[in-house]
């Protein structure tokens, strides 16, 4: 039973809990057992929260026994990326700078999880301050891809993707600044969504780049993601960029997508700039297969042209470091976090500089310096200022594309999971992983990555990305669930079942 | 070609309050030069008339009412501090002795 | 720190033209801080009015205080500024331990108000129009205390302590354009300008406006150039000069110091300078350098401020009369002499006087009572006049009682004390205590006759025409009547009875 429970989706677990076929304590224990047996081989967690997770589960069981109304996902365990503040667990953002820091407040999303009583199993690993695509830049060692432990689980949210892919939790929270939810989802055969900017409150998310960051669900199927977005989304007065309006029920959209014929008449725009050259052969094979299946199900394909996407990565690698250089200035050893004391009787200026030298890893320092450059007098107009203008062009490209199509589509990533060390020394190569995911962050629109099978050449997961206009996240859940249903019919099993015999774990 | 020199990297690091080691200065100079050369092409995409987008979703006039909300306790506020004294955050002296 | 060489002021003005520029920071009196719900009160125990936002904890985000925006617009309107249809916040990036995020959230290239002007009168009576470049919103920093070393100074301290109660308190910074042509009166103009700003924000009710508490702070930019030179001289910025008198002194000092340097062929260093109240001098702070690269960029965590026309017009309609205009108007209406009026203004009792006059007092009577007995009572109680339990209506009533002869001045003072002690309003006190002047001639005549009878020598003198001798009888009568008699009437009757 225990083994079975960890193979269930969140919606299945919610059903079993609602009908009292299992207790929340049983469900949580099953996942804690699974976490223990997976051990450090995947290294998804930076902190385990067993006791408080069990306490929440026990409370859910008691309230259910008493007939109290409960949230739909009450008692379904979840893992939270370690860049969201939690009062009962250290929050490190994957950085030595924050090792052991216990925040005095909960992130809004964490508060919502607590209110709905999802047992929080622990905090998941990430590239330091979410800067990276592989978790190799975590100060606490990388997470591994459950499909192949020699490969990266994607980044920055490799902890969350690997947790879900290795059945340590059915749900996880991620954050996506340029693809940090969607890229890990693609390379681990899981589902990841970056909602519309502002759909989910950023309050309590340790900022990487404020105008790009967005929190979203990481799950094993589309409906679970929808249930989780419905739970964490909504206006928050603590986040001034939080959308005031509701975007409707994502779960309803996913369920509608699962109905036969749901793709009839839907116009799917293939982004010319995000297909073909530069994409691994097996990725393209699976991508084209999915398109064919969608057409067979009644969808209509159109090609859309987004010429400014050529500059998206460049604009992104100016805006992100610029905002990050300012966001990370607060790590100065005065109010919280690590402090490094140089020899002698140093001034506070020197203490700060020594602390930041010792506390930040190489990628963080590289980006802070780059961002400082992009904002400094003399280069602002040429770099940061120009990047903000490119952002306008990218939005215009999207506007034109969405005039022709309901959703846009591309592979989520150019390749399947690569091996550790392959790109770590070459920042530009590493940055290219995000070529397909970055435009959505620049424009603030929502994007989903759905697994579409294995690349024939390496038997590793491939993801497809759908993009929708701002505030129309529901379209992603509709189309994503529809394709997922078609593929599961084709395969006779779920994507994640391909991974049932995960090597050695 | 970019104008990234070791002197510039040192200057940027001092603006960013990072006490870079000399080997980092050299490595970052090389890497930043490559990155900057690569990103510099964005100026081809735009002209003076292109408007800027600083926020992905256009909104304005988001305010909170002037209402007092509970603060942290002094103990909570200081809970993460590397050093403290007299209810305050303690730091080394600010200027070099003259 | 050696005292700098100074040139004689007159001589400096003969050789150089003075240009000043003023940056005034106004602390708004909102209930909560600029970007968080912490109490806007930094006198409390250290680090008790703080939260994740104002101590810059990771993950926290700012949210703009609506009232702070409205107060800023009101200030802009009162200074004749245009209000920007779109403004935004930026980040000013620099490291300093009192700055919780190591950037200040401040308006930069899109201030909420710009292009205003203010007419400022200096003591000589000359009026200068000071052009205002901008007024923008920003947040205050925390408070540093330097421990050890030389008595709390930053130099030589062993360590420093930071209290963030003040971090995030809303400020409006008002920046003038360069002010030319004030000549020898530049120091007076600087002080008069700050005073005018203080009066305006006080009349708007947007700030406590108490300079001694730092609610109004001034940074004074001073540069000089030889007469006839087109290029501006290098300026210095003297920081945080926090009283009107020090502003005047600091500007004068900088003129004399810079003149001495230039006259010797030296050059002025562009730098911030600190004003030392005790020594009456400034000293060099940090020189401006390339390192002052603040890397401003639009604050991504806050959205633009776009005040609607309706809001602006509502705030414009609610503006009080400009304090200077009001003073001019009241002086005319009341017919005070210049000196009398300045007395009232200096005692800060204009509001009270105006209210008492509105309640029926004559301006002169209101002035007499407020600047006289009431001010004296407040002073003796170490209180503000506004803190005394006496309303302008009470004062008007009291003045009316005296005017109509129902009580005299001495009784009036007694009644005043009783009002402050909570005994009720003046008419009630007079009635309750039977303080009304005895105007019944019968009772007075009886007392006078008795007094004359007991002092025959005085009576004789009066009859001889020595009228001044009547004083002794009047005194005795007043004493017998316990002061409740109109002294003038008593005098009349004494002379009448003596010569009868
Ligand atoms: Mg300022
Ligand atoms: Zn606060």
PDB file of C-alpha atoms and ligand atoms in Angstrom, chain C residues 23 25 92 104 106 136 138 173, ligand 1:
ATOM      1  CA  UNK C  23      17.315  70.197  -0.623  1.00  0.00           C
ATOM      2  CA  UNK C  25      13.566  66.577   3.413  1.00  0.00           C
ATOM      3  CA  UNK C  92      19.228  54.056  -5.698  1.00  0.00           C
ATOM      4  CA  UNK C 104      16.988  53.316  -1.250  1.00  0.00           C
ATOM      5  CA  UNK C 106      13.224  56.686  -4.176  1.00  0.00           C
ATOM      6  CA  UNK C 136       9.851  63.457  -4.854  1.00  0.00           C
ATOM      7  CA  UNK C 138      11.549  58.437  -0.843  1.00  0.00           C
ATOM      8  CA  UNK C 173      12.522  65.711  -0.796  1.00  0.00           C
TER       9      UNK C 173
HETATM   10 MG1  LIG D   1      17.194  61.851  -1.622  1.00  0.00          MG
END
